[in-house]
Amino acid sequence: MKVLFVTSEIAPLIKTGGLADVSGALPAALRAIGVDVRVLVPGYPQVLAQIASNEVLATFSDLPGFPPSRLLFSTLHNGVPLMVIDCPVLYQREGGPYADAYGHDWSDNPLRFGLLCRVASILGCGGTPLSWHPDLVHGNDWQAGLTGAYLSVAKEAAPNIITIHNLAFQGNFDSENVALLHLPPESFAIDGIEFYGKMSFLKGGLYYAKHITTVSPNYAREIQHVELGFGMQGLLQARSRDITGILNGIDTDEWDPETDKHLAFHFSSQRMVGKAKNKRALQEQMGLQVQADVPLLAVVSRLTHQKGLDLLLEIVPRLLDIPVQLVVLGSGEKQMQDEALALAARYPDKVAAMIVFDEGLSHQIEAAADMFIMPSRFEPCGLNQFYSQRYGTPPVVHSTGGLADSVVDCTPQTLRDGTASGFVFSGMTADNLYAAIMRAVMVYCNEAQWKQLRKLCMNKDFSWETSARAYRRVYLKALGRAVEFAQD
Ligand code: ADP
C-alpha cells in the first residue's frame, strides 16, 4: 500500500507543535509495518537547509494561479522518503511556517498552503509526473485541507483521508480565494469548502475526505458537540460513522531518558539518580534554590488560552505558601508571557520563566521536574503528558481530549491495580487545578507511593506501533478493502 502523507511541519526539520512530532514519527512506524509512505512538505528555509540531496523529481512551471515550483527528493534520518516543494516566492522567507517573527499570519497563506494541496492532488491522481502512484492521500490539518477539493475533479484520483490535530485552526479565508487558487467553482457550496460565507481549508478537508481521524478517541467524540466543535459539529455529526480516534504515540528514540542527547545525566525506572542530578542542574541553571526535596512543577507549552495556563498563573502565589518551585518554558500570548515573567521576577528563587522555543531545554525540563502541569481547556491529544510519564514526571491534567485518554488518576485503588499515571481534575477552575496539584504534592511527600507512581508511569508503552496499525486499518477501510480491514 502506497500512501502520500501531506503535512505542513515535520520534526526535526520544522516544528511549531504536536503535528510536527506526529509527522516525524508516524510515517516511519507505518513503513515498519509495510506501508510505503512518502511525506510531502513545503520547502521552508529550515527544511531546505537540512535535507541532504536536491534531486529534482518534477517541475511545476505553469500551475494556474501558482508561482513556478520544483519537487525535490530527500530521505529523512529515519529512512522515510521526503518530497519537498521548492517555491522560493512562497516559502523562502525568515520567520515561522505560518507567521512572521511578530506572530502575524503570512497574508499569502491561502496560496502557500493552496500549493501544498494542489501538488498533493497532482501526485495523487492519474496525471502525476512520478512513477510512484499513491493508493491513498493522507492529509493533516487545515493546511492540507483543500487536497480533496482538487482531487474531486481530477482523473483517477486516489481517495484521501484527513487527520485533525486541532479543530480550532481552520484556515478560513475570503471567498475570492476560490478563484485565485483555481479551485473547482462548484466546490464553493455548503456541500464543499464553503463555511459561513468564507472558504475553509479544513471544512473542505472534512467534507471531501473518505475518512476522518482525530488524534485521540475522546476528542473524536468531543468535536461532534457544540462546545468543542468550533462550528463544524454539524458536519462532523453527519460524518460520525467515518470518524476514528487514534491516540498518538511518541518517538521513543527521541524521548528516551536512557539515551536522550539533550540530557547531561541519563536515568531509567531502575536507576533514578540521574533524574535527581538533572533536577539539581536545572535549578542551578534557572537560578532556583537548589533543593532536592522540594517538588519542582513544570510547564512546556504554547502560552495560549487553549492550554489553560492562566489558571496556573493565577494560583502561583497560593501554591508558593508550601515549598514548591515552578519552571515555565513557552511562548505565545503576550499577556500570559508577561505574567509568567512577572511571577519569575517576584519569586526569583521559586519561579523561573523562559519565553523561547527550545527543544533541548524542553527535554531537560521533562527530565528534571517532579510534576508536569497541563490544565488545557481542550487538547486533541497532547504529547507532553506522554513525555512526562516516560521521564518519571507524573502529569497533572484537565480531563479533556487525549489527556483523559492517556492519564489515569492516582488513587489508592489505581496505585494498587498498577494503572495510576498522574493526576486528573474535572471542572476547569483554578480551585480544581489547585486541589489536583495539592493531591500530587501529598503523594510526592509519601516516598514509597511516589516511587511506585513514577515507576508505573515510566513502564507504560507509548510506542507508535499500535497507533500505526490503527492507521493502517483506516487506510484499508478508505480503500474499500474491508475484508483485510476486518482481519487486521
Ligand atoms: P500543541 O501541538 O497544541 O502545541 P502538543 O502537546 O500536541 O501541543 O505538542 C506540543 C509540542 O511542542 C511538544 O513536543 C512540546 O514539548 C513542544 N513545545 C511547546 N512549546 C515549546 C517550547 N517553548 N519549547 C520547546 N518545545 C515546546
Short mmCIF file of C-alpha atoms and ligand atoms in Angstrom, two decimals:
data_model
loop_
_atom_site.label_atom_id
_atom_site.label_comp_id
_atom_site.label_asym_id
_atom_site.label_seq_id
_atom_site.Cartn_x
_atom_site.Cartn_y
_atom_site.Cartn_z
CA MET A 1 0.00 0.00 0.00
CA LYS A 2 1.39 3.39 -1.02
CA VAL A 3 0.43 6.50 0.94
CA LEU A 4 1.24 10.15 0.35
CA PHE A 5 1.44 11.87 3.76
CA VAL A 6 0.85 15.62 3.43
CA THR A 7 1.93 17.89 6.26
CA SER A 8 2.93 21.50 6.91
CA GLU A 9 5.55 20.62 9.55
CA ILE A 10 7.76 17.69 10.38
CA ALA A 11 10.19 17.13 13.25
CA PRO A 12 13.12 17.51 13.37
CA LEU A 13 13.16 19.79 10.32
CA ILE A 14 10.46 22.30 11.23
CA LYS A 15 8.23 22.28 14.30
CA THR A 16 5.71 24.54 15.99
CA GLY A 17 3.71 21.87 17.79
CA GLY A 18 2.47 18.31 18.03
CA LEU A 19 1.73 17.96 14.30
CA ALA A 20 5.48 18.02 13.65
CA ASP A 21 6.10 15.27 16.18
CA VAL A 22 3.42 13.08 14.60
CA SER A 23 4.69 13.74 11.06
CA GLY A 24 8.22 12.92 12.17
CA ALA A 25 7.32 9.59 13.73
CA LEU A 26 4.13 8.07 12.27
CA PRO A 27 5.41 7.61 8.68
CA ALA A 28 8.42 5.66 9.97
CA ALA A 29 6.15 3.49 12.14
CA LEU A 30 3.92 2.83 9.13
CA ARG A 31 6.87 1.89 6.98
CA ALA A 32 7.94 -0.55 9.67
CA ILE A 33 4.64 -2.42 9.21
CA GLY A 34 4.89 -2.48 5.44
CA VAL A 35 3.12 0.70 4.31
CA ASP A 36 5.10 2.59 1.64
CA VAL A 37 4.68 6.16 2.97
CA ARG A 38 6.22 9.26 1.43
CA VAL A 39 5.93 12.66 3.05
CA LEU A 40 5.19 15.93 1.23
CA VAL A 41 6.15 19.24 2.89
CA PRO A 42 6.64 22.88 1.85
CA GLY A 43 10.26 23.93 1.27
CA TYR A 44 10.73 26.43 4.08
CA PRO A 45 14.36 27.57 4.52
CA GLN A 46 14.66 25.40 7.65
CA VAL A 47 13.72 22.34 5.60
CA LEU A 48 15.90 23.09 2.58
CA ALA A 49 18.90 23.75 4.81
CA GLN A 50 18.63 20.31 6.37
CA ILE A 51 17.84 17.97 3.52
CA ALA A 52 20.76 16.06 2.13
CA SER A 53 20.10 15.84 -1.59
CA ASN A 54 18.49 18.16 -4.07
CA GLU A 55 17.32 15.56 -6.56
CA VAL A 56 14.57 17.18 -8.65
CA LEU A 57 11.59 14.87 -9.16
CA ALA A 58 9.40 17.26 -11.12
CA THR A 59 8.88 20.89 -12.02
CA PHE A 60 5.54 22.68 -11.98
CA SER A 61 6.06 25.74 -14.16
CA ASP A 62 2.52 26.50 -15.25
CA LEU A 63 0.06 25.62 -12.48
CA PRO A 64 -2.71 28.20 -12.91
CA GLY A 65 -2.69 30.63 -10.01
CA PHE A 66 0.64 29.48 -8.52
CA PRO A 67 4.24 30.60 -8.98
CA PRO A 68 6.64 28.05 -10.51
CA SER A 69 7.91 25.35 -8.16
CA ARG A 70 10.03 22.22 -8.12
CA LEU A 71 9.59 18.95 -6.28
CA LEU A 72 12.77 17.85 -4.52
CA PHE A 73 13.51 14.42 -3.13
CA SER A 74 15.37 13.51 0.02
CA THR A 75 15.40 10.84 2.70
CA LEU A 76 14.92 11.57 6.38
CA HIS A 77 17.32 10.30 9.05
CA ASN A 78 14.82 7.50 9.81
CA GLY A 79 14.67 6.33 6.20
CA VAL A 80 11.34 7.98 5.31
CA PRO A 81 11.30 9.38 1.75
CA LEU A 82 10.59 13.10 1.73
CA MET A 83 9.29 15.26 -1.10
CA VAL A 84 9.79 18.98 -0.69
CA ILE A 85 8.03 21.71 -2.66
CA ASP A 86 10.65 24.28 -3.52
CA CYS A 87 8.85 27.53 -4.30
CA PRO A 88 11.04 30.44 -3.18
CA VAL A 89 8.37 33.09 -3.76
CA LEU A 90 6.06 31.41 -1.26
CA TYR A 91 8.37 29.73 1.24
CA GLN A 92 11.85 31.30 1.22
CA ARG A 93 11.50 33.88 3.97
CA GLU A 94 12.57 34.41 7.55
CA GLY A 95 10.01 33.59 10.22
CA GLY A 96 7.79 30.64 11.06
CA PRO A 97 5.79 28.39 8.78
CA TYR A 98 2.53 30.26 9.40
CA ALA A 99 3.51 33.68 10.70
CA ASP A 100 6.29 36.24 10.66
CA ALA A 101 8.64 36.93 13.56
CA TYR A 102 5.99 39.20 15.15
CA GLY A 103 3.34 36.48 15.11
CA HIS A 104 1.33 37.95 12.22
CA ASP A 105 -0.01 35.31 9.85
CA TRP A 106 1.55 35.48 6.39
CA SER A 107 -1.03 37.25 4.21
CA ASP A 108 -0.45 34.79 1.36
CA ASN A 109 -1.13 31.68 3.48
CA PRO A 110 -4.03 30.64 1.19
CA LEU A 111 -1.57 30.48 -1.70
CA ARG A 112 1.24 28.92 0.37
CA PHE A 113 -0.88 26.04 1.59
CA GLY A 114 -3.06 26.02 -1.51
CA LEU A 115 0.10 24.99 -3.36
CA LEU A 116 0.75 22.20 -0.86
CA CYS A 117 -2.77 20.85 -1.53
CA ARG A 118 -2.52 21.39 -5.28
CA VAL A 119 0.75 19.46 -5.54
CA ALA A 120 -0.64 16.71 -3.28
CA SER A 121 -3.62 16.38 -5.62
CA ILE A 122 -1.36 16.16 -8.67
CA LEU A 123 0.74 13.42 -7.08
CA GLY A 124 -2.46 11.64 -6.01
CA CYS A 125 -4.10 11.41 -9.44
CA GLY A 126 -3.52 9.69 -12.77
CA GLY A 127 -1.71 12.74 -14.16
CA THR A 128 1.17 12.55 -11.68
CA PRO A 129 4.59 13.08 -13.25
CA LEU A 130 6.07 10.47 -10.87
CA SER A 131 6.27 6.72 -11.36
CA TRP A 132 5.26 6.32 -7.72
CA HIS A 133 1.43 6.39 -7.59
CA PRO A 134 -0.09 6.56 -4.10
CA ASP A 135 -3.16 4.43 -3.36
CA LEU A 136 -4.23 6.99 -0.81
CA VAL A 137 -3.51 10.59 0.19
CA HIS A 138 -3.35 11.28 3.92
CA GLY A 139 -3.66 15.00 4.72
CA ASN A 140 -3.10 16.62 8.09
CA ASP A 141 -4.90 19.66 9.48
CA TRP A 142 -6.23 22.64 7.55
CA GLN A 143 -3.02 23.24 5.64
CA ALA A 144 -3.66 20.03 3.67
CA GLY A 145 -7.45 20.50 3.65
CA LEU A 146 -8.02 21.50 0.03
CA THR A 147 -6.40 18.36 -1.36
CA GLY A 148 -9.76 16.59 -1.53
CA ALA A 149 -11.45 19.50 -3.34
CA TYR A 150 -8.76 19.45 -6.04
CA LEU A 151 -8.90 15.65 -6.25
CA SER A 152 -12.69 15.78 -6.63
CA VAL A 153 -12.25 16.93 -10.25
CA ALA A 154 -9.05 15.00 -11.03
CA LYS A 155 -8.86 11.86 -13.17
CA GLU A 156 -8.03 8.55 -11.50
CA ALA A 157 -7.91 10.27 -8.13
CA ALA A 158 -6.73 8.35 -5.09
CA PRO A 159 -9.09 8.51 -2.10
CA ASN A 160 -7.99 10.86 0.63
CA ILE A 161 -8.31 10.91 4.39
CA ILE A 162 -7.64 13.73 6.83
CA THR A 163 -6.36 13.79 10.38
CA ILE A 164 -7.50 16.57 12.69
CA HIS A 165 -4.74 17.59 15.09
CA ASN A 166 -6.61 20.70 16.21
CA LEU A 167 -10.08 21.70 15.01
CA ALA A 168 -9.60 25.24 16.33
CA PHE A 169 -7.26 26.04 13.44
CA GLN A 170 -9.40 26.01 10.30
CA GLY A 171 -7.77 28.06 7.55
CA ASN A 172 -10.85 30.19 6.78
CA PHE A 173 -10.28 32.89 4.15
CA ASP A 174 -12.23 35.25 1.90
CA SER A 175 -14.20 33.60 -0.87
CA GLU A 176 -12.19 35.34 -3.60
CA ASN A 177 -9.52 32.72 -2.91
CA VAL A 178 -11.69 30.09 -4.61
CA ALA A 179 -10.91 31.72 -7.96
CA LEU A 180 -7.36 32.72 -7.03
CA LEU A 181 -6.47 29.14 -6.13
CA HIS A 182 -8.29 27.77 -9.19
CA LEU A 183 -10.46 25.54 -7.08
CA PRO A 184 -13.44 23.94 -8.80
CA PRO A 185 -16.12 26.69 -8.64
CA GLU A 186 -18.77 24.15 -7.65
CA SER A 187 -16.75 23.28 -4.55
CA PHE A 188 -17.73 26.62 -3.03
CA ALA A 189 -21.00 25.29 -1.62
CA ILE A 190 -22.35 24.06 1.65
CA ASP A 191 -21.52 20.58 0.36
CA GLY A 192 -17.93 21.59 -0.16
CA ILE A 193 -15.48 24.18 1.11
CA GLU A 194 -17.93 26.97 1.96
CA PHE A 195 -18.13 27.85 5.67
CA TYR A 196 -20.27 30.80 6.79
CA GLY A 197 -19.61 32.69 3.57
CA LYS A 198 -15.87 32.06 3.62
CA MET A 199 -13.81 29.34 2.03
CA SER A 200 -12.43 26.95 4.60
CA PHE A 201 -9.47 24.66 4.07
CA LEU A 202 -10.49 22.46 6.99
CA LYS A 203 -14.19 22.31 6.12
CA GLY A 204 -13.18 21.17 2.64
CA GLY A 205 -10.88 18.59 4.14
CA LEU A 206 -13.64 17.19 6.34
CA TYR A 207 -16.20 17.24 3.56
CA TYR A 208 -14.16 15.55 0.83
CA ALA A 209 -12.21 13.04 2.92
CA LYS A 210 -13.20 9.41 2.65
CA HIS A 211 -12.41 9.02 6.31
CA ILE A 212 -11.54 11.40 9.16
CA THR A 213 -9.28 10.64 12.06
CA THR A 214 -8.58 12.59 15.22
CA VAL A 215 -5.56 12.19 17.46
CA SER A 216 -7.47 10.67 20.36
CA PRO A 217 -10.73 8.73 20.73
CA ASN A 218 -12.14 11.15 23.30
CA TYR A 219 -11.53 14.16 21.02
CA ALA A 220 -13.35 12.33 18.20
CA ARG A 221 -16.45 12.36 20.41
CA GLU A 222 -15.98 15.88 21.81
CA ILE A 223 -15.79 17.62 18.42
CA GLN A 224 -19.23 16.35 17.49
CA HIS A 225 -20.75 18.67 20.09
CA VAL A 226 -21.17 22.42 20.11
CA GLU A 227 -18.70 23.09 22.94
CA LEU A 228 -15.65 21.81 21.06
CA GLY A 229 -17.00 21.57 17.52
CA PHE A 230 -15.86 25.10 16.56
CA GLY A 231 -18.84 25.38 14.19
CA MET A 232 -18.02 22.12 12.39
CA GLN A 233 -20.03 19.88 14.74
CA GLY A 234 -22.96 19.56 12.33
CA LEU A 235 -20.78 18.21 9.53
CA LEU A 236 -18.89 16.00 11.97
CA GLN A 237 -22.11 14.56 13.38
CA ALA A 238 -23.28 13.83 9.86
CA ARG A 239 -19.98 12.03 9.20
CA SER A 240 -19.91 10.33 12.57
CA ARG A 241 -19.55 6.82 11.12
CA ASP A 242 -16.45 7.90 9.19
CA ILE A 243 -14.55 9.31 12.18
CA THR A 244 -11.95 7.30 14.09
CA GLY A 245 -9.92 8.49 17.06
CA ILE A 246 -6.38 7.10 17.19
CA LEU A 247 -4.20 8.07 20.12
CA ASN A 248 -0.78 9.43 19.15
CA GLY A 249 2.33 7.54 20.10
CA ILE A 250 5.64 9.24 20.74
CA ASP A 251 9.08 8.98 19.20
CA THR A 252 10.57 6.67 21.81
CA ASP A 253 14.10 7.14 20.44
CA GLU A 254 13.96 10.93 20.66
CA TRP A 255 12.30 10.76 24.05
CA ASP A 256 14.26 8.15 25.96
CA PRO A 257 15.70 9.14 29.37
CA GLU A 258 18.37 6.44 28.99
CA THR A 259 19.83 7.89 25.78
CA ASP A 260 18.41 11.43 25.33
CA LYS A 261 21.14 13.51 23.70
CA HIS A 262 19.88 16.68 25.38
CA LEU A 263 20.48 15.35 28.90
CA ALA A 264 23.66 15.59 30.93
CA PHE A 265 22.51 12.70 33.14
CA HIS A 266 20.65 9.64 31.91
CA PHE A 267 18.29 7.54 34.00
CA SER A 268 15.76 4.71 33.88
CA SER A 269 12.96 3.36 36.05
CA GLN A 270 15.60 1.09 37.64
CA ARG A 271 18.17 3.82 38.27
CA MET A 272 16.71 7.21 39.06
CA VAL A 273 19.77 9.03 40.39
CA GLY A 274 20.27 10.73 37.02
CA LYS A 275 16.86 12.36 37.38
CA ALA A 276 17.85 13.94 40.69
CA LYS A 277 21.06 15.22 39.07
CA ASN A 278 19.08 16.74 36.20
CA LYS A 279 16.86 18.47 38.74
CA ARG A 280 19.84 19.96 40.51
CA ALA A 281 21.35 21.11 37.21
CA LEU A 282 18.11 22.78 36.12
CA GLN A 283 17.64 24.51 39.48
CA GLU A 284 21.17 25.91 39.16
CA GLN A 285 20.69 26.93 35.55
CA MET A 286 17.38 28.68 36.27
CA GLY A 287 18.56 30.40 39.42
CA LEU A 288 16.14 28.48 41.63
CA GLN A 289 17.07 27.40 45.13
CA VAL A 290 18.93 24.11 44.83
CA GLN A 291 16.76 21.80 46.90
CA ALA A 292 16.37 18.11 46.20
CA ASP A 293 13.19 17.54 48.18
CA VAL A 294 11.04 20.49 47.07
CA PRO A 295 8.60 19.44 44.32
CA LEU A 296 9.54 21.08 41.03
CA LEU A 297 6.48 21.76 38.86
CA ALA A 298 6.95 22.31 35.13
CA VAL A 299 5.21 23.65 32.06
CA VAL A 300 6.40 23.35 28.46
CA SER A 301 3.70 24.74 26.23
CA ARG A 302 2.36 27.27 23.84
CA LEU A 303 1.09 30.02 26.14
CA THR A 304 -2.44 30.33 24.82
CA HIS A 305 -5.99 30.30 26.15
CA GLN A 306 -6.35 26.69 24.94
CA LYS A 307 -3.62 25.49 27.27
CA GLY A 308 -5.38 26.90 30.38
CA LEU A 309 -2.17 28.21 31.90
CA ASP A 310 -3.95 31.38 33.01
CA LEU A 311 -5.39 29.19 35.77
CA LEU A 312 -1.94 28.09 36.87
CA LEU A 313 -0.52 31.62 36.84
CA GLU A 314 -3.49 32.74 38.94
CA ILE A 315 -2.78 30.23 41.71
CA VAL A 316 1.01 30.54 41.82
CA PRO A 317 1.08 32.89 44.86
CA ARG A 318 -1.22 30.48 46.71
CA LEU A 319 0.85 27.46 45.69
CA LEU A 320 4.03 29.06 46.95
CA ASP A 321 2.66 29.03 50.51
CA ILE A 322 4.00 25.49 50.56
CA PRO A 323 7.50 24.59 49.40
CA VAL A 324 7.19 24.11 45.63
CA GLN A 325 9.03 25.50 42.63
CA LEU A 326 7.80 26.19 39.12
CA VAL A 327 9.58 26.39 35.78
CA VAL A 328 7.74 27.59 32.68
CA LEU A 329 9.05 27.20 29.13
CA GLY A 330 6.78 28.58 26.47
CA SER A 331 5.78 31.38 24.20
CA GLY A 332 2.54 32.72 22.85
CA GLU A 333 0.06 35.35 24.03
CA LYS A 334 1.83 38.48 25.23
CA GLN A 335 -0.23 38.89 28.39
CA MET A 336 0.49 35.34 29.54
CA GLN A 337 4.19 35.72 28.74
CA ASP A 338 4.30 38.94 30.75
CA GLU A 339 2.50 37.37 33.70
CA ALA A 340 4.89 34.42 33.75
CA LEU A 341 7.89 36.78 33.63
CA ALA A 342 6.38 38.95 36.38
CA LEU A 343 5.96 35.92 38.66
CA ALA A 344 9.56 34.90 37.98
CA ALA A 345 10.72 38.42 38.87
CA ARG A 346 8.61 38.43 42.05
CA TYR A 347 9.74 34.97 43.24
CA PRO A 348 13.19 34.57 41.64
CA ASP A 349 14.30 31.58 43.72
CA LYS A 350 10.99 29.72 43.28
CA VAL A 351 9.69 30.53 39.80
CA ALA A 352 11.59 30.60 36.50
CA ALA A 353 10.13 31.56 33.12
CA MET A 354 11.79 31.17 29.74
CA ILE A 355 9.90 32.74 26.84
CA VAL A 356 11.51 30.87 23.96
CA PHE A 357 11.03 27.73 21.89
CA ASP A 358 13.90 25.47 22.90
CA GLU A 359 13.73 21.79 22.07
CA GLY A 360 16.77 20.81 24.16
CA LEU A 361 15.52 22.67 27.21
CA SER A 362 12.11 21.03 26.89
CA HIS A 363 13.82 17.63 27.25
CA GLN A 364 15.88 18.85 30.20
CA ILE A 365 12.78 20.17 31.95
CA GLU A 366 10.88 16.92 31.42
CA ALA A 367 13.85 15.07 32.92
CA ALA A 368 14.39 17.43 35.85
CA ALA A 369 10.84 18.17 37.02
CA ASP A 370 8.78 16.23 39.53
CA MET A 371 5.34 17.08 38.13
CA PHE A 372 4.15 18.41 34.80
CA ILE A 373 1.13 20.74 34.64
CA MET A 374 -1.33 20.60 31.69
CA PRO A 375 -4.65 22.30 32.50
CA SER A 376 -5.74 22.50 28.84
CA ARG A 377 -9.28 23.71 28.15
CA PHE A 378 -9.26 21.31 25.24
CA GLU A 379 -6.49 19.04 24.00
CA PRO A 380 -6.85 16.98 20.81
CA CYS A 381 -4.18 14.61 22.08
CA GLY A 382 -1.30 16.41 23.78
CA LEU A 383 2.20 15.00 23.81
CA ASN A 384 3.86 16.30 26.93
CA GLN A 385 1.75 14.07 29.16
CA PHE A 386 3.40 11.10 27.38
CA TYR A 387 6.91 12.56 27.59
CA SER A 388 6.31 13.35 31.26
CA GLN A 389 5.23 9.83 32.10
CA ARG A 390 8.22 8.40 30.25
CA TYR A 391 10.55 10.71 32.17
CA GLY A 392 9.03 9.85 35.57
CA THR A 393 7.32 13.23 35.89
CA PRO A 394 3.65 12.48 36.68
CA PRO A 395 1.40 14.93 34.80
CA VAL A 396 -1.43 16.92 36.40
CA VAL A 397 -4.06 17.27 33.67
CA HIS A 398 -7.56 18.54 32.97
CA SER A 399 -9.89 15.72 31.97
CA THR A 400 -10.31 16.60 28.30
CA GLY A 401 -9.50 15.14 24.87
CA GLY A 402 -6.41 12.99 24.70
CA LEU A 403 -5.40 13.89 28.25
CA ALA A 404 -8.41 11.96 29.54
CA ASP A 405 -7.46 9.03 27.29
CA SER A 406 -3.84 8.85 28.40
CA VAL A 407 -3.60 9.75 32.08
CA VAL A 408 -5.15 7.64 34.84
CA ASP A 409 -5.82 9.50 38.07
CA CYS A 410 -3.71 8.36 41.00
CA THR A 411 -5.88 6.94 43.79
CA PRO A 412 -5.21 4.17 46.33
CA GLN A 413 -7.16 1.87 44.01
CA THR A 414 -5.26 2.75 40.77
CA LEU A 415 -1.92 2.60 42.59
CA ARG A 416 -2.87 -0.89 43.77
CA ASP A 417 -4.02 -2.13 40.39
CA GLY A 418 -0.99 -0.57 38.67
CA THR A 419 -2.82 1.80 36.32
CA ALA A 420 -2.11 5.16 38.02
CA SER A 421 -0.13 7.58 35.84
CA GLY A 422 -0.81 11.14 37.02
CA PHE A 423 -3.47 13.41 38.46
CA VAL A 424 -6.69 14.25 36.63
CA PHE A 425 -9.15 17.01 37.51
CA SER A 426 -12.57 17.80 36.10
CA GLY A 427 -14.16 21.24 36.01
CA MET A 428 -11.97 23.95 34.51
CA THR A 429 -11.44 26.18 37.55
CA ALA A 430 -8.36 27.46 39.35
CA ASP A 431 -9.58 25.82 42.56
CA ASN A 432 -9.85 22.42 40.92
CA LEU A 433 -6.36 22.74 39.45
CA TYR A 434 -5.05 23.82 42.84
CA ALA A 435 -6.68 20.81 44.52
CA ALA A 436 -5.17 18.43 41.95
CA ILE A 437 -1.67 19.87 42.44
CA MET A 438 -2.10 19.59 46.20
CA ARG A 439 -3.08 15.94 45.79
CA ALA A 440 0.06 15.40 43.74
CA VAL A 441 2.18 17.10 46.40
CA MET A 442 0.64 14.86 49.08
CA VAL A 443 1.63 11.74 47.14
CA TYR A 444 5.09 13.25 46.50
CA CYS A 445 5.53 13.52 50.27
CA ASN A 446 4.90 9.78 50.61
CA GLU A 447 8.18 8.47 49.25
CA ALA A 448 7.06 4.90 48.68
CA GLN A 449 3.91 5.92 46.84
CA TRP A 450 5.76 8.48 44.70
CA LYS A 451 8.39 5.94 43.71
CA GLN A 452 5.65 3.50 42.79
CA LEU A 453 3.76 6.09 40.75
CA ARG A 454 6.89 7.15 38.86
CA LYS A 455 7.70 3.56 38.05
CA LEU A 456 4.19 2.90 36.76
CA CYS A 457 4.44 5.99 34.54
CA MET A 458 7.84 5.05 33.15
CA ASN A 459 6.87 1.49 32.35
CA LYS A 460 3.92 2.41 30.11
CA ASP A 461 4.19 1.69 26.40
CA PHE A 462 3.84 4.80 24.21
CA SER A 463 5.40 3.46 21.04
CA TRP A 464 3.82 4.27 17.68
CA GLU A 465 3.36 0.66 16.65
CA THR A 466 -0.18 0.23 17.99
CA SER A 467 -1.27 3.57 16.50
CA ALA A 468 0.36 2.79 13.16
CA ARG A 469 -1.65 -0.44 12.96
CA ALA A 470 -4.83 1.52 13.65
CA TYR A 471 -3.97 3.98 10.84
CA ARG A 472 -3.35 1.07 8.51
CA ARG A 473 -6.82 -0.28 9.30
CA VAL A 474 -8.30 3.13 8.44
CA TYR A 475 -6.35 3.19 5.17
CA LEU A 476 -7.68 -0.25 4.26
CA LYS A 477 -11.20 0.84 5.07
CA ALA A 478 -10.86 4.01 2.95
CA LEU A 479 -9.61 1.84 0.10
CA GLY A 480 -12.65 -0.39 0.43
CA ARG A 481 -10.51 -3.36 1.37
CA ALA A 482 -12.97 -4.28 4.08
CA VAL A 483 -12.05 -7.96 4.29
CA GLU A 484 -8.44 -7.20 5.16
CA PHE A 485 -9.76 -4.43 7.38
CA ALA A 486 -11.79 -6.92 9.38
CA GLN A 487 -8.92 -9.39 9.64
CA ASP A 488 -6.15 -6.96 10.57
P1 ADP B 1 0.27 21.66 20.56
O1 ADP B 1 0.55 20.93 19.29
O2 ADP B 1 -1.16 22.02 20.76
O3 ADP B 1 1.17 22.85 20.79
P2 ADP B 1 1.19 19.23 21.87
O4 ADP B 1 1.29 18.87 23.32
O5 ADP B 1 0.48 18.29 20.99
O6 ADP B 1 0.58 20.69 21.79
O7 ADP B 1 2.66 19.39 21.31
C1 ADP B 1 3.47 20.43 21.68
C2 ADP B 1 4.89 20.07 21.33
O8 ADP B 1 5.66 21.26 21.24
C3 ADP B 1 5.54 19.23 22.38
O9 ADP B 1 6.51 18.40 21.79
C4 ADP B 1 6.19 20.28 23.29
O10 ADP B 1 7.25 19.78 24.02
C5 ADP B 1 6.63 21.28 22.29
N1 ADP B 1 6.76 22.65 22.79
C6 ADP B 1 5.78 23.54 23.06
N2 ADP B 1 6.29 24.72 23.47
C7 ADP B 1 7.64 24.56 23.47
C8 ADP B 1 8.75 25.42 23.78
N3 ADP B 1 8.57 26.67 24.19
N4 ADP B 1 9.99 24.92 23.65
C9 ADP B 1 10.19 23.65 23.23
N5 ADP B 1 9.20 22.80 22.92
C10 ADP B 1 7.94 23.25 23.03
#
